[in-house]
Amino acid sequence: MLEQAIQAAAALPDGDPLAAASALRAAGFPPDLAAAALTQVALRRKAVTKFGADAAVMHFTRAGLEQATRAPVAARRAARLAAAGATRVADLGCGIGADTIAFARAGLRVHAVDASPETASTASANVHALGLAAGVLVEARDATEVPLDEVDAVFCDPARRTSGGRRVFDPRAYSPPWDFVVGLAARVPMTVLKLAPGIDHALLPPGAEGEWVSVDGDVVEAAAWCGPLAAAPRRATLFQGSQVFSLTGSGTTAAPVGQVGNFVYDPDGAVVRSHLVAEFAATVDGTIADPTIAYVYTASAVPTPFGRCYEVLDQLPVALKRLRAALRALDVGSLTILKRGSALDVEELRRSLRLSGTRPAVIALTRVAGAPAVLLLRPVAQ
Ligand SMILES: C[S@@+](CC[C@H](N)C(=O)[O-])C[C@H]1O[C@@H](n2cnc3c(N)ncnc32)[C@H](O)[C@@H]1O
């Protein structure tokens, strides 16, 4: 009955929810069912960015969709786990099942559990809807009570929000609890943990590979690849359109310090978060201009997926009045303001500059050799 109501709701024009609810009730669906169907249709539409065509047959809870791994990210992780020899994985805190689905599609048998019965039944509905039920057992169960002797790999993506939906940055507030999560690798060596991008490197399990993942420039997650799965101390993985790029390194190397060059790269967030700026700088023969700032300067523009490239046109005055005068002399109207290493409030600065010219411009607020600096930039097409 719900699926029928969803089909009817999906056929209605996207826009006026009240009109849609009335139309469904007029078609004979009780109010509760009509509301549930409209919610599902709205969530499916939203889910297309994470799940593509699969979203049309999947079921979601609002929180489950928000927390779900994007399908390409989950698929890559599952393929890596399968390539490492894993055959049976426990997905502890499976949510609506994004990772479970990817593991099953990669040929792994999956024991998926979620403490929330509603979420577990949504995951179960999803593996059925996608024809994957044969290889997946979904249970509403506390992860901490799951015996792990029948699996050769574990994946845990702990909840990182409070019940009020607020993000939790302190891993000690993770659910299942952090001690349980970090202890998994001692029980099952092939353990992968999905963590918040802001995780402190010091909290990664000893010897684990720390991976930071971005999708089209946004850092979406960190992962700890434990035991035999650790292939490098640190990795940045960038999903850009249909391509994936990976950079590895120690995460402890300092980039060489030099002068402001003809070009500057603003490294992808995954490169910065994984502490791979030195490794990135080496790929473009670049240097940084301040030991604490991740802008990488080069003499020439080298195509790279790992950072956005700008030509450095000039260094502008830092003082507000002189900066305003310089930008007005350039007839600047719309200003893109980048910043690394500056405490200035970008919007406040924009207001204070009161620019009314006709040209667009890009500036970077940063530090050079310990001192504040403003660079006038021009984006380089890559
Ligand atoms: C971040 S979500 C998982 C998302 C999932 N990987 C996906 O991509 O769809 C975390 C899930 O862990 C569940 N959870 C929290 N504490 C748990 C516990 N102690 N045992 C089992 N599940 C738990 C939550 O209900 C939530 O659905």
Short mmCIF file of C-alpha atoms and ligand atoms in Angstrom, two decimals:
data_model
loop_
_atom_site.label_atom_id
_atom_site.label_comp_id
_atom_site.label_asym_id
_atom_site.label_seq_id
_atom_site.Cartn_x
_atom_site.Cartn_y
_atom_site.Cartn_z
CA MET A 1 0.00 0.00 0.00
CA LEU A 2 2.85 2.42 0.87
CA GLU A 3 4.56 1.66 -2.44
CA GLN A 4 1.27 2.40 -4.29
CA ALA A 5 0.94 5.70 -2.43
CA ILE A 6 4.59 6.51 -3.27
CA GLN A 7 3.94 5.80 -6.96
CA ALA A 8 0.88 8.07 -6.87
CA ALA A 9 2.85 10.78 -5.02
CA ALA A 10 5.78 10.54 -7.44
CA ALA A 11 3.42 11.16 -10.36
CA LEU A 12 2.27 14.48 -8.87
CA PRO A 13 4.08 17.70 -9.83
CA ASP A 14 6.95 18.65 -7.49
CA GLY A 15 6.06 21.90 -5.74
CA ASP A 16 2.98 22.43 -3.58
CA PRO A 17 2.96 19.84 -0.73
CA LEU A 18 -0.52 20.81 0.47
CA ALA A 19 -2.03 20.32 -2.98
CA ALA A 20 -0.16 17.01 -3.28
CA ALA A 21 -1.52 15.80 0.08
CA SER A 22 -5.06 16.74 -0.95
CA ALA A 23 -4.66 14.94 -4.28
CA LEU A 24 -3.51 11.76 -2.54
CA ARG A 25 -6.35 11.87 -0.03
CA ALA A 26 -8.80 12.46 -2.90
CA ALA A 27 -7.33 9.35 -4.56
CA GLY A 28 -8.32 7.33 -1.47
CA PHE A 29 -5.06 7.20 0.50
CA PRO A 30 -5.50 7.80 4.27
CA PRO A 31 -3.79 10.97 5.56
CA ASP A 32 -0.95 9.13 7.35
CA LEU A 33 -0.10 7.09 4.30
CA ALA A 34 -0.30 10.14 2.05
CA ALA A 35 2.10 12.03 4.34
CA ALA A 36 4.53 9.08 4.51
CA ALA A 37 4.45 8.72 0.72
CA LEU A 38 5.11 12.41 0.15
CA THR A 39 8.04 12.30 2.58
CA GLN A 40 9.49 9.29 0.75
CA VAL A 41 9.12 10.96 -2.64
CA ALA A 42 10.82 14.12 -1.36
CA LEU A 43 13.66 12.05 0.15
CA ARG A 44 14.07 10.00 -3.04
CA ARG A 45 14.38 13.19 -5.08
CA LYS A 46 16.99 14.49 -2.65
CA ALA A 47 18.79 11.14 -2.61
CA VAL A 48 19.55 11.18 -6.35
CA THR A 49 22.78 13.13 -5.73
CA LYS A 50 24.04 10.34 -3.43
CA PHE A 51 22.47 7.26 -5.03
CA GLY A 52 21.76 8.12 -8.68
CA ALA A 53 19.09 5.96 -10.32
CA ASP A 54 18.90 3.59 -7.30
CA ALA A 55 17.22 6.39 -5.31
CA ALA A 56 13.98 5.81 -7.25
CA VAL A 57 13.42 2.43 -5.60
CA MET A 58 15.10 2.99 -2.24
CA HIS A 59 13.58 3.91 1.12
CA PHE A 60 14.96 6.61 3.39
CA THR A 61 14.67 8.17 6.77
CA ARG A 62 15.66 11.82 6.83
CA ALA A 63 18.57 11.25 9.23
CA GLY A 64 19.55 8.05 7.41
CA LEU A 65 19.85 9.86 4.09
CA GLU A 66 21.86 12.69 5.65
CA GLN A 67 24.34 10.27 7.19
CA ALA A 68 24.54 7.87 4.24
CA THR A 69 27.77 7.45 2.30
CA ARG A 70 27.58 8.57 -1.33
CA ALA A 71 27.30 5.52 -3.59
CA PRO A 72 30.58 6.06 -5.53
CA VAL A 73 32.52 6.52 -2.27
CA ALA A 74 30.96 3.38 -0.78
CA ALA A 75 31.59 1.41 -3.98
CA ARG A 76 35.27 2.32 -4.01
CA ARG A 77 35.67 1.38 -0.36
CA ALA A 78 33.89 -1.95 -0.95
CA ALA A 79 36.06 -2.72 -3.97
CA ARG A 80 39.19 -2.02 -1.93
CA LEU A 81 38.01 -4.29 0.87
CA ALA A 82 37.16 -7.08 -1.61
CA ALA A 83 40.53 -6.65 -3.34
CA ALA A 84 42.23 -7.08 0.05
CA GLY A 85 40.62 -10.52 0.32
CA ALA A 86 37.64 -9.81 2.57
CA THR A 87 34.65 -12.10 1.95
CA ARG A 88 32.34 -11.60 4.97
CA VAL A 89 31.92 -8.16 6.48
CA ALA A 90 30.03 -6.89 9.51
CA ASP A 91 28.55 -3.42 8.91
CA LEU A 92 28.13 -2.11 12.45
CA GLY A 93 25.67 0.79 12.42
CA CYS A 94 24.51 0.23 8.84
CA GLY A 95 22.06 3.16 8.66
CA ILE A 96 19.81 2.95 5.60
CA GLY A 97 22.42 0.64 4.09
CA ALA A 98 24.54 2.63 1.64
CA ASP A 99 27.73 0.78 2.57
CA THR A 100 25.95 -2.54 3.01
CA ILE A 101 24.65 -2.23 -0.57
CA ALA A 102 28.13 -1.46 -1.88
CA PHE A 103 29.68 -4.41 -0.01
CA ALA A 104 27.03 -6.78 -1.37
CA ARG A 105 27.56 -5.49 -4.89
CA ALA A 106 31.31 -6.05 -4.49
CA GLY A 107 30.55 -9.70 -3.77
CA LEU A 108 30.92 -9.68 0.02
CA ARG A 109 28.44 -11.36 2.33
CA VAL A 110 27.20 -8.74 4.79
CA HIS A 111 25.97 -8.91 8.37
CA ALA A 112 24.44 -5.46 8.82
CA VAL A 113 23.14 -4.20 12.15
CA ASP A 114 21.63 -0.96 13.34
CA ALA A 115 20.43 -0.14 16.84
CA SER A 116 17.40 1.68 15.45
CA PRO A 117 14.67 -0.78 14.37
CA GLU A 118 13.23 1.76 11.90
CA THR A 119 16.64 2.31 10.32
CA ALA A 120 17.42 -1.41 10.17
CA SER A 121 14.10 -2.13 8.48
CA THR A 122 14.83 0.65 5.98
CA ALA A 123 18.22 -0.96 5.22
CA SER A 124 16.48 -4.30 4.81
CA ALA A 125 13.92 -2.77 2.43
CA ASN A 126 16.77 -1.32 0.41
CA VAL A 127 18.71 -4.55 -0.01
CA HIS A 128 15.46 -6.22 -1.10
CA ALA A 129 14.56 -3.39 -3.49
CA LEU A 130 17.99 -3.65 -5.11
CA GLY A 131 17.94 -7.46 -5.39
CA LEU A 132 20.77 -7.98 -2.91
CA ALA A 133 18.94 -9.76 -0.09
CA ALA A 134 20.53 -13.16 -0.77
CA GLY A 135 23.93 -12.01 0.45
CA VAL A 136 22.84 -9.73 3.30
CA LEU A 137 21.51 -10.30 6.82
CA VAL A 138 20.11 -7.12 8.41
CA GLU A 139 19.33 -7.06 12.12
CA ALA A 140 18.05 -4.42 14.53
CA ARG A 141 20.73 -4.90 17.14
CA ASP A 142 23.31 -3.07 19.18
CA ALA A 143 26.68 -3.25 17.42
CA THR A 144 28.48 -3.89 20.69
CA GLU A 145 26.64 -7.21 21.08
CA VAL A 146 27.48 -8.64 17.66
CA PRO A 147 29.88 -11.60 17.74
CA LEU A 148 32.56 -11.13 15.12
CA ASP A 149 33.92 -14.66 14.82
CA GLU A 150 32.08 -15.32 11.54
CA VAL A 151 33.40 -12.34 9.60
CA ASP A 152 36.83 -11.57 8.21
CA ALA A 153 36.26 -7.81 7.96
CA VAL A 154 34.47 -5.09 9.90
CA PHE A 155 33.15 -1.74 8.78
CA CYS A 156 31.91 0.74 11.36
CA ASP A 157 30.42 4.14 10.57
CA PRO A 158 29.42 5.45 13.98
CA ALA A 159 26.64 8.01 14.40
CA ARG A 160 28.17 11.41 14.83
CA ARG A 161 25.12 13.44 15.81
CA THR A 162 23.12 13.86 18.95
CA SER A 163 19.46 12.93 18.89
CA GLY A 164 18.73 16.62 18.26
CA GLY A 165 20.56 16.35 14.92
CA ARG A 166 23.52 18.48 16.06
CA ARG A 167 26.86 17.30 14.69
CA VAL A 168 29.16 15.66 17.22
CA PHE A 169 32.82 16.56 16.77
CA ASP A 170 34.12 14.81 19.83
CA PRO A 171 34.72 11.13 18.98
CA ARG A 172 34.05 10.29 22.62
CA ALA A 173 30.42 11.18 21.86
CA TYR A 174 30.23 8.72 18.91
CA SER A 175 27.66 5.93 18.94
CA PRO A 176 28.57 3.09 19.20
CA PRO A 177 31.08 4.43 21.75
CA TRP A 178 34.56 5.38 20.59
CA ASP A 179 36.34 2.82 22.78
CA PHE A 180 34.32 0.06 21.12
CA VAL A 181 34.95 1.53 17.64
CA VAL A 182 38.76 1.86 17.99
CA GLY A 183 38.92 -1.53 19.69
CA LEU A 184 37.45 -3.31 16.63
CA ALA A 185 40.79 -3.57 14.85
CA ALA A 186 42.18 -5.66 17.72
CA ARG A 187 39.30 -8.12 17.23
CA VAL A 188 39.18 -8.24 13.41
CA PRO A 189 42.37 -7.03 11.72
CA MET A 190 40.65 -6.03 8.45
CA THR A 191 38.69 -3.16 10.01
CA VAL A 192 37.65 0.06 8.30
CA LEU A 193 36.23 2.96 10.28
CA LYS A 194 34.40 5.87 8.70
CA LEU A 195 35.07 9.04 10.68
CA ALA A 196 34.30 12.74 10.59
CA PRO A 197 36.66 14.76 8.37
CA GLY A 198 37.63 16.84 11.41
CA ILE A 199 39.02 13.83 13.29
CA ASP A 200 42.32 14.52 15.04
CA HIS A 201 45.12 12.45 13.43
CA ALA A 202 46.26 11.51 16.92
CA LEU A 203 42.99 9.63 17.47
CA LEU A 204 43.47 7.27 14.52
CA PRO A 205 44.24 3.69 15.64
CA PRO A 206 48.03 3.13 15.71
CA GLY A 207 49.40 2.02 12.33
CA ALA A 208 46.14 2.76 10.51
CA GLU A 209 46.03 4.48 7.15
CA GLY A 210 44.14 7.74 7.48
CA GLU A 211 42.22 8.56 4.32
CA TRP A 212 40.42 11.83 3.66
CA VAL A 213 37.85 11.82 0.86
CA SER A 214 36.48 14.76 -1.10
CA VAL A 215 33.72 14.83 -3.69
CA ASP A 216 33.94 17.70 -6.17
CA GLY A 217 36.02 19.69 -3.71
CA ASP A 218 33.98 19.07 -0.54
CA VAL A 219 35.61 16.88 2.10
CA VAL A 220 32.94 14.34 2.96
CA GLU A 221 34.61 11.84 5.27
CA ALA A 222 37.74 10.38 6.77
CA ALA A 223 38.40 6.66 7.02
CA ALA A 224 40.83 4.61 9.04
CA TRP A 225 42.09 1.49 7.25
CA CYS A 226 43.43 -0.76 9.97
CA GLY A 227 45.80 -3.71 10.16
CA PRO A 228 46.66 -5.30 6.80
CA LEU A 229 44.41 -2.79 5.00
CA ALA A 230 46.78 0.12 5.73
CA ALA A 231 48.66 0.72 2.47
CA ALA A 232 50.18 4.14 3.27
CA PRO A 233 50.22 6.32 6.38
CA ARG A 234 47.99 8.96 4.79
CA ARG A 235 45.87 9.15 1.64
CA ALA A 236 43.80 11.85 -0.03
CA THR A 237 41.13 10.50 -2.37
CA LEU A 238 39.41 12.97 -4.66
CA PHE A 239 36.23 12.17 -6.57
CA GLN A 240 35.92 14.64 -9.41
CA GLY A 241 33.05 13.98 -11.82
CA SER A 242 33.56 10.39 -12.96
CA GLN A 243 37.27 10.38 -12.08
CA VAL A 244 39.04 9.43 -8.85
CA PHE A 245 42.50 10.66 -7.88
CA SER A 246 44.60 9.46 -5.00
CA LEU A 247 47.66 10.96 -3.31
CA THR A 248 49.56 9.15 -0.56
CA GLY A 249 52.38 10.05 1.79
CA SER A 250 53.62 10.17 5.33
CA GLY A 251 51.45 13.02 6.55
CA THR A 252 54.43 14.29 8.53
CA THR A 253 56.67 15.82 5.86
CA ALA A 254 57.05 19.60 5.87
CA ALA A 255 56.77 21.32 2.48
CA PRO A 256 59.79 23.38 1.46
CA VAL A 257 59.41 27.10 2.13
CA GLY A 258 60.17 29.60 -0.64
CA GLN A 259 58.88 32.81 -2.16
CA VAL A 260 55.50 33.78 -3.54
CA GLY A 261 55.67 32.41 -7.10
CA ASN A 262 53.99 33.25 -10.39
CA PHE A 263 51.22 30.76 -9.62
CA VAL A 264 49.53 29.60 -6.43
CA TYR A 265 47.63 26.39 -5.78
CA ASP A 266 44.82 26.14 -3.26
CA PRO A 267 45.03 22.43 -2.44
CA ASP A 268 41.87 20.30 -2.26
CA GLY A 269 40.54 19.96 1.30
CA ALA A 270 41.33 16.23 1.29
CA VAL A 271 45.01 17.03 0.62
CA VAL A 272 45.11 19.57 3.44
CA ARG A 273 43.21 17.43 5.95
CA SER A 274 45.39 14.39 5.24
CA HIS A 275 48.52 16.53 5.86
CA LEU A 276 49.80 15.80 2.36
CA VAL A 277 50.62 19.37 1.31
CA ALA A 278 54.35 18.53 1.03
CA GLU A 279 53.59 15.52 -1.16
CA PHE A 280 51.28 17.65 -3.30
CA ALA A 281 53.89 20.44 -3.55
CA ALA A 282 56.42 17.89 -4.84
CA THR A 283 54.05 16.91 -7.68
CA VAL A 284 53.96 20.49 -8.99
CA ASP A 285 57.53 21.41 -8.02
CA GLY A 286 56.12 23.96 -5.60
CA THR A 287 56.95 25.58 -2.29
CA ILE A 288 54.92 27.25 0.41
CA ALA A 289 55.55 30.85 1.43
CA ASP A 290 54.84 30.41 5.12
CA PRO A 291 55.52 27.26 7.12
CA THR A 292 51.96 27.22 8.49
CA ILE A 293 49.92 27.97 5.36
CA ALA A 294 48.90 25.42 2.74
CA TYR A 295 49.07 27.65 -0.38
CA VAL A 296 51.62 26.12 -2.78
CA TYR A 297 53.51 28.46 -5.12
CA THR A 298 55.09 27.50 -8.43
CA ALA A 299 56.97 29.16 -11.27
CA SER A 300 54.64 27.69 -13.90
CA ALA A 301 51.11 26.32 -14.08
CA VAL A 302 51.15 22.53 -13.95
CA PRO A 303 47.84 20.72 -14.53
CA THR A 304 46.83 18.79 -11.41
CA PRO A 305 43.60 17.48 -9.88
CA PHE A 306 44.88 18.13 -6.35
CA GLY A 307 44.53 21.90 -6.19
CA ARG A 308 42.97 24.91 -7.90
CA CYS A 309 45.52 27.03 -9.71
CA TYR A 310 45.63 30.83 -9.81
CA GLU A 311 48.08 33.18 -11.46
CA VAL A 312 49.50 35.64 -8.92
CA LEU A 313 49.07 39.04 -10.57
CA ASP A 314 50.20 41.26 -7.72
CA GLN A 315 50.57 41.68 -3.97
CA LEU A 316 48.11 44.29 -2.70
CA PRO A 317 48.32 46.44 0.44
CA VAL A 318 47.02 44.83 3.61
CA ALA A 319 45.68 48.00 5.25
CA LEU A 320 41.97 48.48 4.49
CA LYS A 321 42.10 52.00 3.06
CA ARG A 322 45.01 51.23 0.75
CA LEU A 323 43.49 47.90 -0.27
CA ARG A 324 40.20 49.67 -1.09
CA ALA A 325 42.08 52.26 -3.16
CA ALA A 326 44.01 49.55 -5.03
CA LEU A 327 40.85 47.60 -5.86
CA ARG A 328 38.99 50.75 -6.89
CA ALA A 329 41.90 51.69 -9.16
CA LEU A 330 41.39 48.28 -10.80
CA ASP A 331 37.64 49.07 -11.23
CA VAL A 332 36.70 45.99 -9.20
CA GLY A 333 32.98 45.41 -8.59
CA SER A 334 32.57 41.76 -7.63
CA LEU A 335 35.26 40.23 -5.49
CA THR A 336 35.96 36.57 -4.75
CA ILE A 337 37.85 36.37 -1.47
CA LEU A 338 39.90 33.26 -0.63
CA LYS A 339 41.66 32.91 2.67
CA ARG A 340 44.17 30.69 4.38
CA GLY A 341 45.82 31.85 7.55
CA SER A 342 43.84 35.05 7.98
CA ALA A 343 41.44 35.76 10.83
CA LEU A 344 39.61 38.43 8.81
CA ASP A 345 35.88 37.99 8.35
CA VAL A 346 35.43 37.76 4.58
CA GLU A 347 31.93 39.24 4.46
CA GLU A 348 32.82 42.08 6.81
CA LEU A 349 35.84 42.89 4.65
CA ARG A 350 33.69 42.80 1.52
CA ARG A 351 31.24 45.26 3.12
CA SER A 352 34.03 47.54 4.33
CA LEU A 353 35.59 47.66 0.87
CA ARG A 354 32.36 49.12 -0.62
CA LEU A 355 33.39 48.24 -4.17
CA SER A 356 31.25 49.54 -7.02
CA GLY A 357 33.38 49.00 -10.13
CA THR A 358 32.58 46.84 -13.14
CA ARG A 359 35.23 44.07 -13.12
CA PRO A 360 35.43 40.78 -11.22
CA ALA A 361 38.57 40.00 -9.23
CA VAL A 362 39.94 37.32 -6.93
CA ILE A 363 42.07 38.02 -3.86
CA ALA A 364 43.61 35.69 -1.29
CA LEU A 365 44.05 36.77 2.33
CA THR A 366 47.01 34.88 3.67
CA ARG A 367 50.40 35.07 5.35
CA VAL A 368 53.80 35.25 3.69
CA ALA A 369 56.85 34.61 5.87
CA GLY A 370 54.80 35.21 9.00
CA ALA A 371 53.25 38.51 7.87
CA PRO A 372 49.69 39.13 6.59
CA ALA A 373 49.49 39.40 2.81
CA VAL A 374 46.84 40.03 0.16
CA LEU A 375 47.40 38.50 -3.28
CA LEU A 376 45.58 39.52 -6.44
CA LEU A 377 44.84 36.35 -8.40
CA ARG A 378 43.46 35.20 -11.73
CA PRO A 379 42.00 31.66 -11.94
CA VAL A 380 43.85 29.39 -14.37
CA ALA A 381 41.61 27.04 -16.39
CA GLN A 382 42.72 23.42 -15.81
C1 LIG B 1 26.48 7.32 10.25
S1 LIG B 1 25.15 6.20 10.32
C2 LIG B 1 25.63 4.92 9.22
C3 LIG B 1 25.43 5.27 7.77
C4 LIG B 1 25.72 4.13 6.81
N1 LIG B 1 27.11 3.78 6.78
C5 LIG B 1 25.27 4.52 5.43
O1 LIG B 1 26.10 4.96 4.64
O2 LIG B 1 24.06 4.42 5.14
C6 LIG B 1 25.37 5.49 11.91
C7 LIG B 1 24.29 4.51 12.30
O3 LIG B 1 24.74 3.88 13.51
C8 LIG B 1 23.59 3.54 14.26
N2 LIG B 1 24.03 3.29 15.63
C9 LIG B 1 24.38 4.16 16.59
N3 LIG B 1 24.76 3.52 17.70
C10 LIG B 1 24.66 2.20 17.44
C11 LIG B 1 24.92 1.02 18.18
N4 LIG B 1 25.37 1.08 19.43
N5 LIG B 1 24.71 -0.15 17.58
C12 LIG B 1 24.24 -0.23 16.31
N6 LIG B 1 23.97 0.85 15.57
C13 LIG B 1 24.20 2.05 16.12
C14 LIG B 1 22.66 4.72 14.09
O4 LIG B 1 21.32 4.32 14.32
C15 LIG B 1 22.94 5.12 12.64
O5 LIG B 1 21.97 4.59 11.77
#
